[in-house]
PDB file of C-alpha atoms in Angstrom:
ATOM      1  CA  MET A   1     -15.184  -5.061   5.562  1.00 80.00           C
ATOM      2  CA  ALA A   2     -11.996  -3.150   6.287  1.00 88.00           C
ATOM      3  CA  VAL A   3      -9.760  -1.320   3.840  1.00 92.00           C
ATOM      4  CA  TYR A   4      -6.335  -2.973   3.747  1.00 93.00           C
ATOM      5  CA  SER A   5      -3.001  -1.388   2.941  1.00 94.00           C
ATOM      6  CA  MET A   6      -0.425  -3.476   1.121  1.00 94.00           C
ATOM      7  CA  THR A   7       2.270  -2.145   3.466  1.00 93.00           C
ATOM      8  CA  GLY A   8       2.853  -3.949   6.748  1.00 94.00           C
ATOM      9  CA  TYR A   9       5.277  -5.770   9.020  1.00 95.00           C
ATOM     10  CA  ALA A  10       4.925  -8.658  11.474  1.00 95.00           C
ATOM     11  CA  SER A  11       7.387 -10.643  13.581  1.00 94.00           C
ATOM     12  CA  VAL A  12       6.794 -13.757  15.708  1.00 93.00           C
ATOM     13  CA  GLN A  13       9.199 -15.617  18.023  1.00 91.00           C
ATOM     14  CA  HIS A  14       8.528 -19.202  19.117  1.00 87.00           C
ATOM     15  CA  THR A  15      10.307 -21.730  21.345  1.00 82.00           C
ATOM     16  CA  PRO A  16       9.153 -25.356  20.856  1.00 76.00           C
ATOM     17  CA  ALA A  17       7.489 -26.916  23.895  1.00 64.00           C
ATOM     18  CA  SER A  18       9.888 -29.882  23.802  1.00 51.00           C
ATOM     19  CA  ILE A  19      12.753 -27.442  24.331  1.00 45.00           C
ATOM     20  CA  GLU A  20      11.022 -25.568  27.147  1.00 47.00           C
ATOM     21  CA  ASP A  21      10.398 -28.807  29.035  1.00 48.00           C
ATOM     22  CA  ASN A  22      14.023 -29.934  28.759  1.00 47.00           C
ATOM     23  CA  THR A  23      16.089 -27.620  30.955  1.00 46.00           C
ATOM     24  CA  SER A  24      19.354 -29.292  29.953  1.00 44.00           C
ATOM     25  CA  ALA A  25      18.744 -28.855  26.210  1.00 47.00           C
ATOM     26  CA  PRO A  26      20.107 -25.926  24.195  1.00 54.00           C
ATOM     27  CA  ASN A  27      17.758 -22.960  23.884  1.00 71.00           C
ATOM     28  CA  VAL A  28      16.311 -23.186  20.345  1.00 77.00           C
ATOM     29  CA  ARG A  29      14.055 -20.419  19.068  1.00 83.00           C
ATOM     30  CA  LEU A  30      12.317 -19.908  15.722  1.00 89.00           C
ATOM     31  CA  GLY A  31      11.962 -16.343  14.480  1.00 91.00           C
ATOM     32  CA  LEU A  32       9.646 -15.514  11.560  1.00 94.00           C
ATOM     33  CA  GLU A  33       9.098 -12.049  10.101  1.00 95.00           C
ATOM     34  CA  ILE A  34       7.031 -10.848   7.152  1.00 96.00           C
ATOM     35  CA  ARG A  35       7.534  -7.564   5.332  1.00 96.00           C
ATOM     36  CA  ALA A  36       5.054  -6.321   2.719  1.00 95.00           C
ATOM     37  CA  VAL A  37       4.991  -3.328   0.358  1.00 94.00           C
ATOM     38  CA  ASN A  38       2.747  -2.366  -2.544  1.00 92.00           C
ATOM     39  CA  SER A  39       2.731  -4.242  -5.843  1.00 91.00           C
ATOM     40  CA  ARG A  40       0.283  -4.769  -8.689  1.00 88.00           C
ATOM     41  CA  PHE A  41       0.136  -8.497  -7.969  1.00 91.00           C
ATOM     42  CA  LEU A  42       1.059 -10.916  -5.175  1.00 93.00           C
ATOM     43  CA  ASP A  43       4.843 -11.371  -5.292  1.00 95.00           C
ATOM     44  CA  LEU A  44       6.273 -13.762  -2.677  1.00 96.00           C
ATOM     45  CA  THR A  45       9.937 -14.085  -1.657  1.00 96.00           C
ATOM     46  CA  PHE A  46      11.289 -16.542   0.935  1.00 96.00           C
ATOM     47  CA  ARG A  47      14.580 -16.447   2.838  1.00 94.00           C
ATOM     48  CA  LEU A  48      14.689 -19.649   4.876  1.00 92.00           C
ATOM     49  CA  PRO A  49      17.472 -21.636   6.575  1.00 89.00           C
ATOM     50  CA  ASP A  50      18.215 -25.116   5.237  1.00 86.00           C
ATOM     51  CA  GLU A  51      16.259 -26.759   8.059  1.00 85.00           C
ATOM     52  CA  LEU A  52      13.056 -24.997   6.911  1.00 90.00           C
ATOM     53  CA  ARG A  53      13.513 -25.141   3.141  1.00 90.00           C
ATOM     54  CA  SER A  54      11.002 -27.969   2.853  1.00 90.00           C
ATOM     55  CA  GLN A  55       8.349 -25.735   4.456  1.00 91.00           C
ATOM     56  CA  GLU A  56       8.303 -23.224   1.595  1.00 93.00           C
ATOM     57  CA  PRO A  57       5.360 -24.817  -0.311  1.00 93.00           C
ATOM     58  CA  ALA A  58       3.189 -24.763   2.821  1.00 92.00           C
ATOM     59  CA  LEU A  59       4.139 -21.151   3.538  1.00 94.00           C
ATOM     60  CA  ARG A  60       3.418 -20.139  -0.056  1.00 94.00           C
ATOM     61  CA  ALA A  61      -0.012 -21.802   0.071  1.00 94.00           C
ATOM     62  CA  LEU A  62      -0.852 -20.014   3.341  1.00 94.00           C
ATOM     63  CA  LEU A  63       0.152 -16.567   2.060  1.00 95.00           C
ATOM     64  CA  THR A  64      -1.637 -17.052  -1.259  1.00 94.00           C
ATOM     65  CA  GLN A  65      -4.801 -17.942   0.615  1.00 94.00           C
ATOM     66  CA  ARG A  66      -4.689 -14.997   3.045  1.00 93.00           C
ATOM     67  CA  LEU A  67      -3.209 -12.188   0.909  1.00 92.00           C
ATOM     68  CA  LYS A  68      -4.248 -10.887  -2.512  1.00 90.00           C
ATOM     69  CA  ARG A  69      -1.727  -8.221  -3.541  1.00 91.00           C
ATOM     70  CA  GLY A  70       1.666  -6.927  -2.447  1.00 93.00           C
ATOM     71  CA  LYS A  71       5.372  -7.685  -2.596  1.00 95.00           C
ATOM     72  CA  VAL A  72       5.829  -9.945   0.424  1.00 96.00           C
ATOM     73  CA  GLU A  73       9.130 -11.130   1.866  1.00 96.00           C
ATOM     74  CA  VAL A  74       9.235 -13.933   4.454  1.00 96.00           C
ATOM     75  CA  ARG A  75      12.365 -14.372   6.572  1.00 95.00           C
ATOM     76  CA  ALA A  76      12.929 -17.178   9.057  1.00 93.00           C
ATOM     77  CA  ALA A  77      15.845 -17.956  11.362  1.00 90.00           C
ATOM     78  CA  ILE A  78      16.605 -20.649  13.920  1.00 86.00           C
ATOM     79  CA  ASP A  79      18.583 -19.338  16.880  1.00 82.00           C
ATOM     80  CA  VAL A  80      20.424 -21.885  19.031  1.00 71.00           C
ATOM     81  CA  ASP A  81      21.823 -20.583  22.316  1.00 64.00           C
ATOM     82  CA  THR A  82      23.941 -23.162  24.142  1.00 56.00           C
ATOM     83  CA  SER A  83      25.332 -20.761  26.746  1.00 57.00           C
ATOM     84  CA  ALA A  84      22.539 -21.488  29.228  1.00 52.00           C
ATOM     85  CA  SER A  85      22.909 -25.268  28.994  1.00 55.00           C
ATOM     86  CA  LEU A  86      26.650 -25.947  29.005  1.00 61.00           C
ATOM     87  CA  PRO A  87      27.360 -29.438  30.341  1.00 65.00           C
ATOM     88  CA  GLN A  88      29.545 -29.840  33.433  1.00 73.00           C
ATOM     89  CA  PRO A  89      31.713 -32.928  32.845  1.00 77.00           C
ATOM     90  CA  THR A  90      32.787 -34.784  35.991  1.00 82.00           C
ATOM     91  CA  PRO A  91      36.471 -35.378  36.776  1.00 84.00           C
ATOM     92  CA  ALA A  92      35.903 -39.096  36.122  1.00 85.00           C
ATOM     93  CA  LEU A  93      34.510 -38.360  32.662  1.00 83.00           C
ATOM     94  CA  LEU A  94      37.375 -36.012  31.839  1.00 84.00           C
ATOM     95  CA  GLN A  95      39.850 -38.639  33.035  1.00 87.00           C
ATOM     96  CA  ARG A  96      38.227 -41.235  30.776  1.00 88.00           C
ATOM     97  CA  MET A  97      38.390 -38.791  27.813  1.00 86.00           C
ATOM     98  CA  GLN A  98      42.108 -38.317  28.511  1.00 89.00           C
ATOM     99  CA  SER A  99      42.660 -42.084  28.622  1.00 89.00           C
ATOM    100  CA  VAL A 100      40.842 -42.593  25.341  1.00 89.00           C
ATOM    101  CA  GLN A 101      42.802 -39.745  23.764  1.00 87.00           C
ATOM    102  CA  ASP A 102      46.120 -41.264  24.935  1.00 86.00           C
ATOM    103  CA  LEU A 103      45.106 -44.643  23.502  1.00 89.00           C
ATOM    104  CA  VAL A 104      44.157 -43.147  20.150  1.00 86.00           C
ATOM    105  CA  GLN A 105      47.339 -41.081  19.913  1.00 86.00           C
ATOM    106  CA  ALA A 106      49.434 -44.148  20.804  1.00 87.00           C
ATOM    107  CA  TRP A 107      48.157 -45.827  17.644  1.00 87.00           C
ATOM    108  CA  LEU A 108      47.767 -42.625  15.641  1.00 86.00           C
ATOM    109  CA  PRO A 109      50.543 -40.206  16.617  1.00 85.00           C
ATOM    110  CA  ASP A 110      49.345 -37.539  14.183  1.00 86.00           C
ATOM    111  CA  ALA A 111      45.844 -37.383  15.700  1.00 86.00           C
ATOM    112  CA  LYS A 112      44.989 -34.022  17.264  1.00 86.00           C
ATOM    113  CA  GLY A 113      44.107 -33.722  20.921  1.00 87.00           C
ATOM    114  CA  LEU A 114      40.620 -32.925  22.196  1.00 85.00           C
ATOM    115  CA  SER A 115      39.712 -29.248  22.391  1.00 84.00           C
ATOM    116  CA  VAL A 116      37.503 -27.731  25.086  1.00 82.00           C
ATOM    117  CA  ALA A 117      34.617 -27.602  22.600  1.00 75.00           C
ATOM    118  CA  ASP A 118      35.118 -31.284  21.788  1.00 78.00           C
ATOM    119  CA  ALA A 119      35.066 -32.192  25.456  1.00 79.00           C
ATOM    120  CA  LEU A 120      31.888 -30.185  26.114  1.00 72.00           C
ATOM    121  CA  ARG A 121      30.195 -31.723  23.073  1.00 72.00           C
ATOM    122  CA  LEU A 122      31.056 -35.243  24.227  1.00 75.00           C
ATOM    123  CA  ALA A 123      29.946 -34.459  27.752  1.00 73.00           C
ATOM    124  CA  GLY A 124      26.583 -33.106  26.610  1.00 64.00           C
ATOM    125  CA  GLY A 125      25.942 -35.461  23.724  1.00 56.00           C
ATOM    126  CA  GLY A 126      22.987 -37.048  25.433  1.00 47.00           C
ATOM    127  CA  ASN A 127      21.144 -33.732  25.745  1.00 49.00           C
ATOM    128  CA  ALA A 128      20.770 -33.005  22.018  1.00 49.00           C
ATOM    129  CA  VAL A 129      17.143 -32.378  21.060  1.00 51.00           C
ATOM    130  CA  SER A 130      15.754 -32.707  17.546  1.00 63.00           C
ATOM    131  CA  VAL A 131      12.816 -30.487  16.550  1.00 71.00           C
ATOM    132  CA  ASP A 132      10.055 -31.467  14.142  1.00 76.00           C
ATOM    133  CA  TRP A 133       9.520 -28.147  12.372  1.00 81.00           C
ATOM    134  CA  GLN A 134       6.812 -29.538  10.096  1.00 83.00           C
ATOM    135  CA  ASP A 135       4.139 -29.084  12.754  1.00 82.00           C
ATOM    136  CA  ILE A 136       5.554 -25.895  14.248  1.00 87.00           C
ATOM    137  CA  VAL A 137       6.226 -23.704  11.192  1.00 90.00           C
ATOM    138  CA  PRO A 138       2.598 -23.569   9.920  1.00 89.00           C
ATOM    139  CA  GLN A 139       1.346 -22.474  13.347  1.00 90.00           C
ATOM    140  CA  VAL A 140       3.990 -19.782  13.694  1.00 93.00           C
ATOM    141  CA  ALA A 141       3.419 -18.628  10.114  1.00 93.00           C
ATOM    142  CA  ASP A 142      -0.348 -18.395  10.667  1.00 94.00           C
ATOM    143  CA  SER A 143       0.224 -16.153  13.699  1.00 94.00           C
ATOM    144  CA  ALA A 144       2.630 -13.970  11.705  1.00 95.00           C
ATOM    145  CA  VAL A 145       0.223 -13.627   8.773  1.00 95.00           C
ATOM    146  CA  GLN A 146      -2.613 -12.689  11.119  1.00 95.00           C
ATOM    147  CA  ALA A 147      -0.418 -10.028  12.731  1.00 96.00           C
ATOM    148  CA  LEU A 148       0.489  -8.740   9.253  1.00 95.00           C
ATOM    149  CA  ILE A 149      -3.177  -8.521   8.232  1.00 95.00           C
ATOM    150  CA  GLU A 150      -3.984  -6.582  11.406  1.00 94.00           C
ATOM    151  CA  ALA A 151      -1.101  -4.169  10.708  1.00 94.00           C
ATOM    152  CA  ARG A 152      -2.299  -3.703   7.127  1.00 95.00           C
ATOM    153  CA  ALA A 153      -5.844  -3.062   8.378  1.00 94.00           C
ATOM    154  CA  ARG A 154      -4.623  -0.314  10.737  1.00 94.00           C
ATOM    155  CA  GLU A 155      -2.668   1.322   7.920  1.00 94.00           C
ATOM    156  CA  GLY A 156      -5.656   0.900   5.588  1.00 94.00           C
ATOM    157  CA  GLU A 157      -7.889   2.704   8.085  1.00 94.00           C
ATOM    158  CA  ARG A 158      -5.529   5.682   8.053  1.00 95.00           C
ATOM    159  CA  LEU A 159      -5.478   5.677   4.243  1.00 95.00           C
ATOM    160  CA  ALA A 160      -9.278   5.583   4.099  1.00 95.00           C
ATOM    161  CA  GLU A 161      -9.531   8.572   6.452  1.00 95.00           C
ATOM    162  CA  MET A 162      -7.094  10.510   4.285  1.00 96.00           C
ATOM    163  CA  LEU A 163      -9.049   9.691   1.113  1.00 96.00           C
ATOM    164  CA  GLN A 164     -12.346  10.686   2.731  1.00 96.00           C
ATOM    165  CA  ASP A 165     -10.826  14.037   3.660  1.00 96.00           C
ATOM    166  CA  ARG A 166      -9.677  14.635   0.071  1.00 95.00           C
ATOM    167  CA  VAL A 167     -13.110  13.655  -1.232  1.00 95.00           C
ATOM    168  CA  GLN A 168     -14.732  16.327   0.921  1.00 95.00           C
ATOM    169  CA  GLN A 169     -12.231  18.948  -0.250  1.00 95.00           C
ATOM    170  CA  LEU A 170     -12.953  18.040  -3.886  1.00 94.00           C
ATOM    171  CA  ARG A 171     -16.689  18.372  -3.280  1.00 93.00           C
ATOM    172  CA  THR A 172     -16.109  21.834  -1.825  1.00 93.00           C
ATOM    173  CA  LEU A 173     -14.110  22.897  -4.888  1.00 91.00           C
ATOM    174  CA  ALA A 174     -16.771  21.478  -7.226  1.00 88.00           C
ATOM    175  CA  SER A 175     -19.477  23.452  -5.403  1.00 86.00           C
ATOM    176  CA  GLN A 176     -17.381  26.608  -5.868  1.00 86.00           C
ATOM    177  CA  ALA A 177     -16.912  26.001  -9.597  1.00 80.00           C
ATOM    178  CA  GLY A 178     -20.607  25.561 -10.417  1.00 71.00           C
ATOM    179  CA  PRO A 179     -21.847  29.127  -9.684  1.00 74.00           C
ATOM    180  CA  LEU A 180     -18.897  30.734 -11.495  1.00 69.00           C
ATOM    181  CA  VAL A 181     -20.108  29.710 -14.964  1.00 63.00           C
ATOM    182  CA  PRO A 182     -23.440  31.636 -14.981  1.00 63.00           C
ATOM    183  CA  GLN A 183     -21.617  34.712 -13.717  1.00 63.00           C
ATOM    184  CA  LEU A 184     -19.036  34.458 -16.490  1.00 61.00           C
ATOM    185  CA  VAL A 185     -21.748  33.958 -19.123  1.00 59.00           C
ATOM    186  CA  GLU A 186     -23.642  37.040 -17.939  1.00 60.00           C
ATOM    187  CA  GLN A 187     -20.467  39.113 -17.924  1.00 60.00           C
ATOM    188  CA  GLN A 188     -19.583  37.946 -21.412  1.00 59.00           C
ATOM    189  CA  ARG A 189     -23.135  38.598 -22.692  1.00 60.00           C
ATOM    190  CA  GLN A 190     -22.999  42.187 -21.408  1.00 60.00           C
ATOM    191  CA  ARG A 191     -19.550  42.610 -22.950  1.00 63.00           C
ATOM    192  CA  PHE A 192     -20.863  41.460 -26.332  1.00 60.00           C
ATOM    193  CA  LEU A 193     -23.817  43.854 -26.100  1.00 60.00           C
ATOM    194  CA  ASP A 194     -21.537  46.772 -25.275  1.00 62.00           C
ATOM    195  CA  ARG A 195     -19.293  45.964 -28.224  1.00 63.00           C
ATOM    196  CA  TRP A 196     -22.217  45.716 -30.632  1.00 61.00           C
ATOM    197  CA  GLN A 197     -23.604  49.017 -29.388  1.00 62.00           C
ATOM    198  CA  GLU A 198     -20.213  50.590 -30.086  1.00 63.00           C
ATOM    199  CA  ALA A 199     -20.227  48.992 -33.518  1.00 59.00           C
ATOM    200  CA  MET A 200     -23.711  50.393 -34.231  1.00 59.00           C
ATOM    201  CA  GLY A 201     -22.508  53.852 -33.330  1.00 60.00           C
ATOM    202  CA  LEU A 202     -19.664  53.541 -35.810  1.00 51.00           C
ATOM    203  CA  THR A 203     -21.996  52.349 -38.585  1.00 53.00           C
ATOM    204  CA  GLU A 204     -24.403  55.229 -37.903  1.00 55.00           C
ATOM    205  CA  GLY A 205     -27.536  53.110 -37.839  1.00 51.00           C
ATOM    206  CA  GLN A 206     -26.709  50.915 -40.809  1.00 54.00           C
ATOM    207  CA  VAL A 207     -27.250  47.834 -38.592  1.00 51.00           C
ATOM    208  CA  ALA A 208     -30.664  47.287 -37.005  1.00 57.00           C
ATOM    209  CA  PRO A 209     -30.659  47.228 -33.170  1.00 59.00           C
ATOM    210  CA  GLU A 210     -32.581  43.942 -33.153  1.00 62.00           C
ATOM    211  CA  ALA A 211     -29.973  42.284 -35.384  1.00 59.00           C
ATOM    212  CA  ALA A 212     -27.139  43.572 -33.207  1.00 57.00           C
ATOM    213  CA  ARG A 213     -28.787  42.311 -30.034  1.00 61.00           C
ATOM    214  CA  GLU A 214     -29.531  38.924 -31.602  1.00 64.00           C
ATOM    215  CA  ARG A 215     -25.935  38.586 -32.752  1.00 61.00           C
ATOM    216  CA  ALA A 216     -24.664  39.483 -29.297  1.00 59.00           C
ATOM    217  CA  LEU A 217     -26.915  36.927 -27.631  1.00 61.00           C
ATOM    218  CA  SER A 218     -25.830  34.303 -30.177  1.00 63.00           C
ATOM    219  CA  GLU A 219     -22.180  34.957 -29.370  1.00 59.00           C
ATOM    220  CA  ALA A 220     -22.930  34.792 -25.652  1.00 56.00           C
ATOM    221  CA  THR A 221     -24.736  31.465 -26.097  1.00 58.00           C
ATOM    222  CA  ALA A 222     -21.794  30.000 -28.002  1.00 55.00           C
ATOM    223  CA  PHE A 223     -19.476  31.209 -25.265  1.00 54.00           C
ATOM    224  CA  ALA A 224     -21.676  29.626 -22.575  1.00 51.00           C
ATOM    225  CA  ILE A 225     -21.621  26.285 -24.371  1.00 52.00           C
ATOM    226  CA  ARG A 226     -17.862  26.471 -24.745  1.00 53.00           C
ATOM    227  CA  ILE A 227     -17.152  27.112 -21.051  1.00 50.00           C
ATOM    228  CA  ASP A 228     -19.963  25.032 -19.533  1.00 59.00           C
ATOM    229  CA  VAL A 229     -18.444  22.635 -16.981  1.00 66.00           C
ATOM    230  CA  ALA A 230     -21.675  21.278 -15.548  1.00 71.00           C
ATOM    231  CA  GLU A 231     -21.116  17.912 -17.220  1.00 76.00           C
ATOM    232  CA  GLU A 232     -17.592  17.619 -15.833  1.00 79.00           C
ATOM    233  CA  ILE A 233     -18.748  18.546 -12.324  1.00 83.00           C
ATOM    234  CA  THR A 234     -21.600  16.041 -12.516  1.00 85.00           C
ATOM    235  CA  ARG A 235     -19.231  13.244 -13.560  1.00 86.00           C
ATOM    236  CA  LEU A 236     -16.745  14.266 -10.873  1.00 89.00           C
ATOM    237  CA  ASP A 237     -19.466  14.092  -8.218  1.00 90.00           C
ATOM    238  CA  SER A 238     -20.442  10.664  -9.509  1.00 92.00           C
ATOM    239  CA  HIS A 239     -16.834   9.441  -9.215  1.00 94.00           C
ATOM    240  CA  LEU A 240     -16.594  10.850  -5.692  1.00 95.00           C
ATOM    241  CA  ASP A 241     -19.780   8.997  -4.738  1.00 95.00           C
ATOM    242  CA  GLU A 242     -18.261   5.755  -6.021  1.00 95.00           C
ATOM    243  CA  VAL A 243     -15.024   6.364  -4.107  1.00 95.00           C
ATOM    244  CA  GLU A 244     -16.976   6.807  -0.880  1.00 95.00           C
ATOM    245  CA  ARG A 245     -19.030   3.680  -1.598  1.00 95.00           C
ATOM    246  CA  LEU A 246     -15.895   1.591  -2.139  1.00 95.00           C
ATOM    247  CA  LEU A 247     -14.252   2.916   1.036  1.00 94.00           C
ATOM    248  CA  LYS A 248     -17.333   1.880   3.029  1.00 93.00           C
ATOM    249  CA  LYS A 249     -17.427  -1.512   1.315  1.00 92.00           C
ATOM    250  CA  GLY A 250     -13.727  -2.277   1.859  1.00 91.00           C
ATOM    251  CA  GLY A 251     -11.990  -5.438   0.676  1.00 89.00           C
ATOM    252  CA  GLU A 252     -10.082  -5.613  -2.600  1.00 90.00           C
ATOM    253  CA  ILE A 253     -10.779  -2.106  -3.887  1.00 93.00           C
ATOM    254  CA  GLY A 254      -7.317  -0.821  -4.842  1.00 92.00           C
ATOM    255  CA  LYS A 255      -7.597  -1.391  -8.594  1.00 92.00           C
ATOM    256  CA  ARG A 256     -11.098   0.112  -8.770  1.00 94.00           C
ATOM    257  CA  LEU A 257      -9.963   3.180  -6.854  1.00 95.00           C
ATOM    258  CA  ASP A 258      -6.990   3.560  -9.179  1.00 94.00           C
ATOM    259  CA  PHE A 259      -9.319   3.603 -12.201  1.00 94.00           C
ATOM    260  CA  LEU A 260     -11.596   6.199 -10.572  1.00 95.00           C
ATOM    261  CA  ILE A 261      -8.611   8.419  -9.792  1.00 95.00           C
ATOM    262  CA  GLN A 262      -7.679   8.415 -13.497  1.00 94.00           C
ATOM    263  CA  GLU A 263     -11.230   9.424 -14.452  1.00 93.00           C
ATOM    264  CA  MET A 264     -11.308  12.194 -11.838  1.00 93.00           C
ATOM    265  CA  HIS A 265      -8.016  13.567 -13.113  1.00 93.00           C
ATOM    266  CA  ARG A 266      -9.458  13.642 -16.641  1.00 90.00           C
ATOM    267  CA  GLU A 267     -12.476  15.679 -15.479  1.00 88.00           C
ATOM    268  CA  ALA A 268     -10.261  18.144 -13.594  1.00 89.00           C
ATOM    269  CA  ASN A 269      -8.099  18.561 -16.696  1.00 86.00           C
ATOM    270  CA  THR A 270     -11.146  19.245 -18.877  1.00 82.00           C
ATOM    271  CA  LEU A 271     -12.441  21.769 -16.370  1.00 81.00           C
ATOM    272  CA  GLY A 272      -9.111  23.577 -16.544  1.00 76.00           C
ATOM    273  CA  SER A 273      -9.077  23.580 -20.353  1.00 74.00           C
ATOM    274  CA  LYS A 274     -12.541  25.212 -20.389  1.00 68.00           C
ATOM    275  CA  SER A 275     -11.531  27.811 -17.851  1.00 64.00           C
ATOM    276  CA  ALA A 276     -12.356  31.396 -18.817  1.00 62.00           C
ATOM    277  CA  ALA A 277     -11.394  32.960 -15.481  1.00 66.00           C
ATOM    278  CA  LEU A 278      -8.558  32.750 -12.997  1.00 75.00           C
ATOM    279  CA  ASP A 279     -10.906  31.427 -10.308  1.00 77.00           C
ATOM    280  CA  LEU A 280     -11.798  28.388 -12.429  1.00 80.00           C
ATOM    281  CA  THR A 281      -8.148  27.818 -13.266  1.00 83.00           C
ATOM    282  CA  ARG A 282      -7.260  27.895  -9.570  1.00 88.00           C
ATOM    283  CA  ILE A 283     -10.023  25.434  -8.759  1.00 88.00           C
ATOM    284  CA  SER A 284      -8.815  23.086 -11.501  1.00 88.00           C
ATOM    285  CA  VAL A 285      -5.221  23.213 -10.217  1.00 91.00           C
ATOM    286  CA  ASP A 286      -6.331  22.632  -6.612  1.00 94.00           C
ATOM    287  CA  MET A 287      -8.412  19.669  -7.748  1.00 93.00           C
ATOM    288  CA  LYS A 288      -5.491  18.094  -9.587  1.00 94.00           C
ATOM    289  CA  VAL A 289      -3.244  18.496  -6.527  1.00 95.00           C
ATOM    290  CA  LEU A 290      -5.794  16.713  -4.319  1.00 95.00           C
ATOM    291  CA  ILE A 291      -6.362  13.965  -6.887  1.00 96.00           C
ATOM    292  CA  GLU A 292      -2.616  13.386  -7.195  1.00 95.00           C
ATOM    293  CA  GLN A 293      -2.389  13.042  -3.410  1.00 95.00           C
ATOM    294  CA  MET A 294      -5.164  10.459  -3.574  1.00 95.00           C
ATOM    295  CA  ARG A 295      -3.383   8.593  -6.385  1.00 94.00           C
ATOM    296  CA  GLU A 296      -0.216   8.220  -4.297  1.00 93.00           C
ATOM    297  CA  GLN A 297      -2.158   6.701  -1.400  1.00 93.00           C
ATOM    298  CA  VAL A 298      -4.399   4.499  -3.529  1.00 94.00           C
ATOM    299  CA  GLN A 299      -1.273   2.753  -4.836  1.00 92.00           C
ATOM    300  CA  ASN A 300      -0.888   1.246  -1.338  1.00 93.00           C
ATOM    301  CA  ILE A 301      -4.424  -0.130  -1.036  1.00 94.00           C
ATOM    302  CA  GLU A 302      -4.976  -3.837  -1.621  1.00 91.00           C
TER     303      GLU A 302
END
């Protein structure tokens, strides 16, 4: 199953067949566009002309069935172009219109004369075509939703590739952090031994060498426990495994990924707080930068 972004756009134009078959009818075209951005839940907004207002429940049902999350705006417009189908009234028809107008004005002197638009409307009155949008809108909407889903799938594929890249970079940083701890522990153990040897020299043998060595090793052990990040690295690797599993699975994974990102950020923070060397601090900072980049992109995944 694919990974879907919540961001997408689709637009569909449709001319009813009854209009296409009637060359003398005005050119009527339905335009439907859908815009979607990220949101915690499914939030639908409709901007429809009066002729399509009754179609809102059907559109809402369709979108609720096909989409799970996102702020979705649906816009529809009916475009009527009469320029290609202007009637051509005959002289006889125009003469009859003039006669009727003269008769009306003889009885009603205040009545206004016919305008050019009035004459064209009367001449083409028999060509008016009514459209039953109830059967057309669901079909057009279904095509638009399918186009939106395909757009969201393409964007989701790009997001998944980006997340996979960040996962690999985090694994590299984790592999660099692991070997640093034993080195730091050994350095600290030797430092403790050197200090205790200096202390023994100052006490002129009042402290037994065995006791000094044991105390130094005890201090080194406590230090090793304090800076050990093996548990954090293990948990981080486990979270990265789950991220990769979800990306392969696809579907509705946005909320799960968001939770994992929070857990990964916690482990990177803990690693930084245990840092006893600049190298570990750098690794922790680099990890948090990568995790923050992942968080920004995960917010767009359905």
